[in-house]
C-alpha atoms as a PDB file:
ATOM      1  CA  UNK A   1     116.526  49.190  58.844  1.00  0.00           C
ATOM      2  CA  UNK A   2     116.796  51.939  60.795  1.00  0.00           C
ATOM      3  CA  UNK A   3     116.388  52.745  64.546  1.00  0.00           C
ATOM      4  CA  UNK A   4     113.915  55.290  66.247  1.00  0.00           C
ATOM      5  CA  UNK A   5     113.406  55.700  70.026  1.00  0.00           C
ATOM      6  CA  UNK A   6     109.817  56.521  71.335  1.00  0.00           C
ATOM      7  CA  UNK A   7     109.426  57.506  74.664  1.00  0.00           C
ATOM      8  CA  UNK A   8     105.981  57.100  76.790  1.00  0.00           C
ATOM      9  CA  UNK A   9     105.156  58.194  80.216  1.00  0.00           C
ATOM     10  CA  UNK A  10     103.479  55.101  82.195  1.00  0.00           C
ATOM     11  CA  UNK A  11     100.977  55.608  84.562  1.00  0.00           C
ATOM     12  CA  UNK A  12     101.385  51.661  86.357  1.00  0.00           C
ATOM     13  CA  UNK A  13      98.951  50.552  89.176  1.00  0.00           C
ATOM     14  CA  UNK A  14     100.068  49.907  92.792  1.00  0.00           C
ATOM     15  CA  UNK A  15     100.890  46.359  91.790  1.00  0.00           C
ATOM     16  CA  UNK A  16     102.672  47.039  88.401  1.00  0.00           C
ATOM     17  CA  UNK A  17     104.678  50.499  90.216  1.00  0.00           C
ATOM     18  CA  UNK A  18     105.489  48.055  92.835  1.00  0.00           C
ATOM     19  CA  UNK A  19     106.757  45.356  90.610  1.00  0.00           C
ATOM     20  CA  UNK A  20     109.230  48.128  88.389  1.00  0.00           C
ATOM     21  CA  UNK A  21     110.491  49.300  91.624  1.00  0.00           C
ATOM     22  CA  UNK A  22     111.067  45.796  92.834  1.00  0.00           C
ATOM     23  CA  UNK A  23     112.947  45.059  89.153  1.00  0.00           C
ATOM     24  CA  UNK A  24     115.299  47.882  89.384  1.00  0.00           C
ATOM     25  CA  UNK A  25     116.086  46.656  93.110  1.00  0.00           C
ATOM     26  CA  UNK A  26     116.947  43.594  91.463  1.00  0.00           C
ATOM     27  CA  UNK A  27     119.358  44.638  88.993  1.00  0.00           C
ATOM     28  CA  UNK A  28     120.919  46.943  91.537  1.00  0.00           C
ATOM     29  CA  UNK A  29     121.583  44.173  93.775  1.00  0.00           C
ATOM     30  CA  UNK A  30     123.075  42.007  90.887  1.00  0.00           C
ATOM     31  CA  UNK A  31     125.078  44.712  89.817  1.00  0.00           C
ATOM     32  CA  UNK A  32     127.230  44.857  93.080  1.00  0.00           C
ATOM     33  CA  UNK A  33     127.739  41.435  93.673  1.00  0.00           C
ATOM     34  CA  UNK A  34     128.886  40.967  89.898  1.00  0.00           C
ATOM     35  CA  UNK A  35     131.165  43.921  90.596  1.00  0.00           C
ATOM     36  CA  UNK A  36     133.079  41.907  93.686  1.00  0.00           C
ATOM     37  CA  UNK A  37     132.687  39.110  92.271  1.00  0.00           C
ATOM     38  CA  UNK A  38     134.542  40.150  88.897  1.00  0.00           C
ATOM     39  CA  UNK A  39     137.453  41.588  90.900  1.00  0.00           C
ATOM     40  CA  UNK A  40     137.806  38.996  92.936  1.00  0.00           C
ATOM     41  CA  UNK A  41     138.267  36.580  90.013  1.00  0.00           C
ATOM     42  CA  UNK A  42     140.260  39.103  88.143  1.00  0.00           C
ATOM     43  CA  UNK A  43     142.812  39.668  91.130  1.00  0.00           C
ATOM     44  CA  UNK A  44     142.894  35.387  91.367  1.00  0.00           C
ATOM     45  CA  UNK A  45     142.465  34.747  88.074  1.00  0.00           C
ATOM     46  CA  UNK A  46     144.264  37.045  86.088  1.00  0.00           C
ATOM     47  CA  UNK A  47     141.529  37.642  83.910  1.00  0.00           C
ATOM     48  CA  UNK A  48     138.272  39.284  82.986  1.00  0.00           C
ATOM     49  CA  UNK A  49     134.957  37.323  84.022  1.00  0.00           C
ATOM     50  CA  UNK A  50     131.269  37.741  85.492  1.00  0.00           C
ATOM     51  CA  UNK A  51     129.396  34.806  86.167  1.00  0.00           C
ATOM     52  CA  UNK A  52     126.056  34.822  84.751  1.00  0.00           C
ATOM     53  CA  UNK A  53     122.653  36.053  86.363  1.00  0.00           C
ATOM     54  CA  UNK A  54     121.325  32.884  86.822  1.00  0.00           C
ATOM     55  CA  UNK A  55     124.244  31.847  89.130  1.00  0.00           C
ATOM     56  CA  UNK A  56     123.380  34.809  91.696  1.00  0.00           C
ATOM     57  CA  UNK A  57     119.750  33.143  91.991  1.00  0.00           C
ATOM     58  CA  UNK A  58     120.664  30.825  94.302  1.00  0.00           C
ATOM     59  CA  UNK A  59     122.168  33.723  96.682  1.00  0.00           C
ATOM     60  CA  UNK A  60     119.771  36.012  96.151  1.00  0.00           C
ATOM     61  CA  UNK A  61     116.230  34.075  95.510  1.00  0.00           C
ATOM     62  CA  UNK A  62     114.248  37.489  94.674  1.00  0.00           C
ATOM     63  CA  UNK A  63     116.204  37.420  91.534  1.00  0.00           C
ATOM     64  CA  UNK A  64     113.850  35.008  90.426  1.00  0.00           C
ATOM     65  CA  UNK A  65     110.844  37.140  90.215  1.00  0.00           C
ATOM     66  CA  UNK A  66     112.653  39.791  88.115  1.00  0.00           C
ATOM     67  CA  UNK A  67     112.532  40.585  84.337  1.00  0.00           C
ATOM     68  CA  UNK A  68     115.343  37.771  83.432  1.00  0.00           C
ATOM     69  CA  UNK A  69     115.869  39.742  80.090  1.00  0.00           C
ATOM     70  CA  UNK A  70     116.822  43.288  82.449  1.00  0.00           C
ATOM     71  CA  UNK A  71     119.104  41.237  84.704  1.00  0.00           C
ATOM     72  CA  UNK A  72     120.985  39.565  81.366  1.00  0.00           C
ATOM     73  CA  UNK A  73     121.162  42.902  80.020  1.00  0.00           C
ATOM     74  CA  UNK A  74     122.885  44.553  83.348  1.00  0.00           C
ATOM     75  CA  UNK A  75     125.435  41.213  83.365  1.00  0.00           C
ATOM     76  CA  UNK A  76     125.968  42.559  79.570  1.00  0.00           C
ATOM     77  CA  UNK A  77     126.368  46.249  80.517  1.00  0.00           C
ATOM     78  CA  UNK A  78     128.906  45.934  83.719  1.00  0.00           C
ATOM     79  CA  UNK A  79     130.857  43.278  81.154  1.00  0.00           C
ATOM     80  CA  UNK A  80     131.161  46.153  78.897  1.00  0.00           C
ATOM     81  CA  UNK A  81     132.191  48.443  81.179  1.00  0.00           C
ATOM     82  CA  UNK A  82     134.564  46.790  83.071  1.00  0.00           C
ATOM     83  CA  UNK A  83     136.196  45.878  79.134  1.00  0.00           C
ATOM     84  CA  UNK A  84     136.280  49.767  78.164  1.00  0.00           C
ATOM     85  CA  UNK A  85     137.958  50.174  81.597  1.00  0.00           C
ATOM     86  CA  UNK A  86     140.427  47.289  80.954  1.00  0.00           C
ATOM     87  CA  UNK A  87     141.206  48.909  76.916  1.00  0.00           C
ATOM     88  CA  UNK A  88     141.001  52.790  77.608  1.00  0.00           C
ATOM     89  CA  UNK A  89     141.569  53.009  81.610  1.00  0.00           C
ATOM     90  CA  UNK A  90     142.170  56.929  80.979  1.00  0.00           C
ATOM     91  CA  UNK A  91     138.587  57.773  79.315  1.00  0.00           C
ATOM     92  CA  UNK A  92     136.581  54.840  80.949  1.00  0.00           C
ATOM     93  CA  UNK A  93     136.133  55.287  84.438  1.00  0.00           C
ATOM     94  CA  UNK A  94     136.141  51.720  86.324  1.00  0.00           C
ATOM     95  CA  UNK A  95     132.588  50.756  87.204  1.00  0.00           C
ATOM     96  CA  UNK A  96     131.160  50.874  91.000  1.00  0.00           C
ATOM     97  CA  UNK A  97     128.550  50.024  93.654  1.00  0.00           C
ATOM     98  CA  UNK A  98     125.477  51.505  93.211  1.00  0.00           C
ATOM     99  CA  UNK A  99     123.295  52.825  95.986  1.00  0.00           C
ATOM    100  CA  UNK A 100     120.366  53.525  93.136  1.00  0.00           C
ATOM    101  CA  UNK A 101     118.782  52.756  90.074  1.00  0.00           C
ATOM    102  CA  UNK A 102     116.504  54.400  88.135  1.00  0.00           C
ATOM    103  CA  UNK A 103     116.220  52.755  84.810  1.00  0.00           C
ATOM    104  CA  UNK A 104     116.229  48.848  83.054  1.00  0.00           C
ATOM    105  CA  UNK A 105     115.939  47.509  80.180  1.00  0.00           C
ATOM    106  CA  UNK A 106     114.347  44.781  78.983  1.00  0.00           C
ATOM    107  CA  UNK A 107     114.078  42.957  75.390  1.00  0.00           C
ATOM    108  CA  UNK A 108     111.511  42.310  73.212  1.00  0.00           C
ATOM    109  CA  UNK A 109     110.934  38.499  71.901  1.00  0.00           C
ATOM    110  CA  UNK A 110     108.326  36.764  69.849  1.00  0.00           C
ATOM    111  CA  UNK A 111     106.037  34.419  71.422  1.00  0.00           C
ATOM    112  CA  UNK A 112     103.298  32.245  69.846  1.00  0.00           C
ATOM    113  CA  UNK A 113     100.812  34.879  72.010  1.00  0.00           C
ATOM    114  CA  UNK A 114     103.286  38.064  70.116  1.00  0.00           C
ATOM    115  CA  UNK A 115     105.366  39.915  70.598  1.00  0.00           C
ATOM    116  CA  UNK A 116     106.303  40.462  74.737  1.00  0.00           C
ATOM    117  CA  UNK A 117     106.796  44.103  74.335  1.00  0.00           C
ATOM    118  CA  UNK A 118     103.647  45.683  72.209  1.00  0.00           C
ATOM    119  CA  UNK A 119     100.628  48.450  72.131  1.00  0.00           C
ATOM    120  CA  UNK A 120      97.682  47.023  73.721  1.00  0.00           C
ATOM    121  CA  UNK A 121      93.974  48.636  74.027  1.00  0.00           C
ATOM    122  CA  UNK A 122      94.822  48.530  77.608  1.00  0.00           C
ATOM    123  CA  UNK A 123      98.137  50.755  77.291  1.00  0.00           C
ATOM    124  CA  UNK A 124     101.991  49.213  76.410  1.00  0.00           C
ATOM    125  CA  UNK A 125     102.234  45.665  77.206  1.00  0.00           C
ATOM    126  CA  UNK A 126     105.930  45.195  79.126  1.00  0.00           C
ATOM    127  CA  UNK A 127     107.395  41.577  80.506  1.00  0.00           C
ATOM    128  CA  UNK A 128     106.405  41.146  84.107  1.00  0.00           C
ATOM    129  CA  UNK A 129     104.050  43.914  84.278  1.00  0.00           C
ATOM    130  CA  UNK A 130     101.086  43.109  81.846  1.00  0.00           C
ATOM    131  CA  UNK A 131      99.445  46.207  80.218  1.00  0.00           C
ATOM    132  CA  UNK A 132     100.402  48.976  81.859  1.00  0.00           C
ATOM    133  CA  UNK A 133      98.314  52.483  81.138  1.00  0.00           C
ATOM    134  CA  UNK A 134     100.862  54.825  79.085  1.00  0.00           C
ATOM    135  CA  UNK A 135     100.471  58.533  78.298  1.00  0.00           C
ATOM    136  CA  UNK A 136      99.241  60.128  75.046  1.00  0.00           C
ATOM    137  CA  UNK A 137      98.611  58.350  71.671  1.00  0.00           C
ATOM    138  CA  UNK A 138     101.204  56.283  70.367  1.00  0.00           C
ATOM    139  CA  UNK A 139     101.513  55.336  66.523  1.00  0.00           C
ATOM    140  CA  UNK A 140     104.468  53.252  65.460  1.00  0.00           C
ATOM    141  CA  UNK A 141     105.681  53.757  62.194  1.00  0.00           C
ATOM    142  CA  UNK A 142     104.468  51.405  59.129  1.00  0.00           C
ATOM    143  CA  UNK A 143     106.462  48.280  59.354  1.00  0.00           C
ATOM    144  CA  UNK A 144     108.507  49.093  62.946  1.00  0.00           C
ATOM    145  CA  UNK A 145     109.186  46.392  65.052  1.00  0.00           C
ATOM    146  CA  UNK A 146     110.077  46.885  69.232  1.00  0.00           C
ATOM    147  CA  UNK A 147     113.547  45.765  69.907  1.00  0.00           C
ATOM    148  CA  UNK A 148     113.721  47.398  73.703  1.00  0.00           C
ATOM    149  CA  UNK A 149     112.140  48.940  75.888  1.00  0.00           C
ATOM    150  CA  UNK A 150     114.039  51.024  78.997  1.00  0.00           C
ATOM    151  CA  UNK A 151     111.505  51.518  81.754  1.00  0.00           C
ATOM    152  CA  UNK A 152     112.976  54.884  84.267  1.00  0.00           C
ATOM    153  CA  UNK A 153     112.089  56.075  87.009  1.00  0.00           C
ATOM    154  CA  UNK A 154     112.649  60.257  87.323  1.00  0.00           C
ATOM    155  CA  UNK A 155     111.632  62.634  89.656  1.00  0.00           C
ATOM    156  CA  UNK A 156     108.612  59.705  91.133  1.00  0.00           C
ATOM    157  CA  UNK A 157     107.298  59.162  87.628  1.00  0.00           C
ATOM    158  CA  UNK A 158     107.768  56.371  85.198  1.00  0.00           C
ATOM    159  CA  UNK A 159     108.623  56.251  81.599  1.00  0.00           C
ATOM    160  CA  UNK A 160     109.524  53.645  78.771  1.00  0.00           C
ATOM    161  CA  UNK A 161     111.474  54.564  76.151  1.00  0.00           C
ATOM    162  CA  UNK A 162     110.932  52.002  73.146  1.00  0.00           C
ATOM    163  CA  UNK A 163     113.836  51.534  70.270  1.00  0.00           C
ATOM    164  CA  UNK A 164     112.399  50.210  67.281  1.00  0.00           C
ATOM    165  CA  UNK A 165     113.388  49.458  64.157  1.00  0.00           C
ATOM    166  CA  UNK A 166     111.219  50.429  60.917  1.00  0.00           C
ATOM    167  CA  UNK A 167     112.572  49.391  57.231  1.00  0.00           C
ATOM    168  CA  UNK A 168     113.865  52.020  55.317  1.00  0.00           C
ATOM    169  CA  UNK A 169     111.670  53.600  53.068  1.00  0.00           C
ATOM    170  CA  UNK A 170     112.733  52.732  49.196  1.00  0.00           C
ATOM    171  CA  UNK A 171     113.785  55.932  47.914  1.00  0.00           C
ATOM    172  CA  UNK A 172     111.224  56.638  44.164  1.00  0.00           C
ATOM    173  CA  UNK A 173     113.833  56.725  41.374  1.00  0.00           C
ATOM    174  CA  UNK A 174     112.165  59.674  39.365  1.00  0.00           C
ATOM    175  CA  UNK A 175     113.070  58.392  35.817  1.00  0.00           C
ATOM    176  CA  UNK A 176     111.333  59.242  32.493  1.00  0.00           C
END
């Protein structure tokens, strides 16, 4: 298998523009406490360690109405940062507050209705967001399957950029 990245402008309704903008809030308000929270524990504990997402819904309640799979994968991205930091101090910069975010990324799963991130006659179906319109025709190659989708925000419009994965075409053995 091998990976491919698509990328799609989205034109999302009130609601839906609303509801990214409220997502990326989210994650931007998990990163920070994660960040004080880690160096906190670090400076008592001696060690490395984040507590997980879920933990910061009780603190921060609009939590709950985010993409779950976009706040797991920022837990998983300030781990990894704050571990480069920790092995390579010198080429990793320590990670910090954020005052803005402009991008997430979510995950795609299989459900008994399909998959949660997939083409739909009404544009690209995303977790949290339903069918939201997206810009010029789209074809997937033969076989590719969504893995991710990263939904940005740049310069007041919104894009998704889909990874895939497609199996690798068998390679025709011209023998005689």
């Amino acid at each position: 298998m091998n990976g491919e990245r698509i990328t799609v402008e989205l034109f999302p309704t009130a609601e839906q523009a609303e509801r990214i903008e409220k997502t990326l809030e989210c994650c931007r308000e998990l990163w920070n406490p994660m960040i004080e929270d880690e160096e906190r524990l670090q400076e008592e504990l001696g060690r490395h360690f984040i507590p997980a997402p879920a933990r910061y819904k009780r603190e921060i309640p609009k939590l709950k109405e985010a993409d779950s799979l976009a706040l797991a994968e920022t837990h998983r991205s300030l781990s990894q940062s704050f571990q480069r930091n920790m092995f390579n101090p010198h080429d990793h910069k320590k990670p910090r507050k954020m005052e803005e975010l402009n991008r997430y990324t979510t995950f795609c799963q299989q459900t008994k209705y399909g998959p949660t991130v997939r083409f739909e006659p009404g544009g690209l179906k995303l977790p949290k967001l339903g069918a939201v319109e997206a810009g010029g025709r789209v074809e997937l190659p033969p076989g590719a399957v969504v893995k991710a989708a990263e939904v940005s925000k740049r310069g007041g419009r919104y894009f998704c950029a889909l990874t895939c994965e497609a199996p690798e075409r068998e390679k025709e053995s011209a023998s005689a």
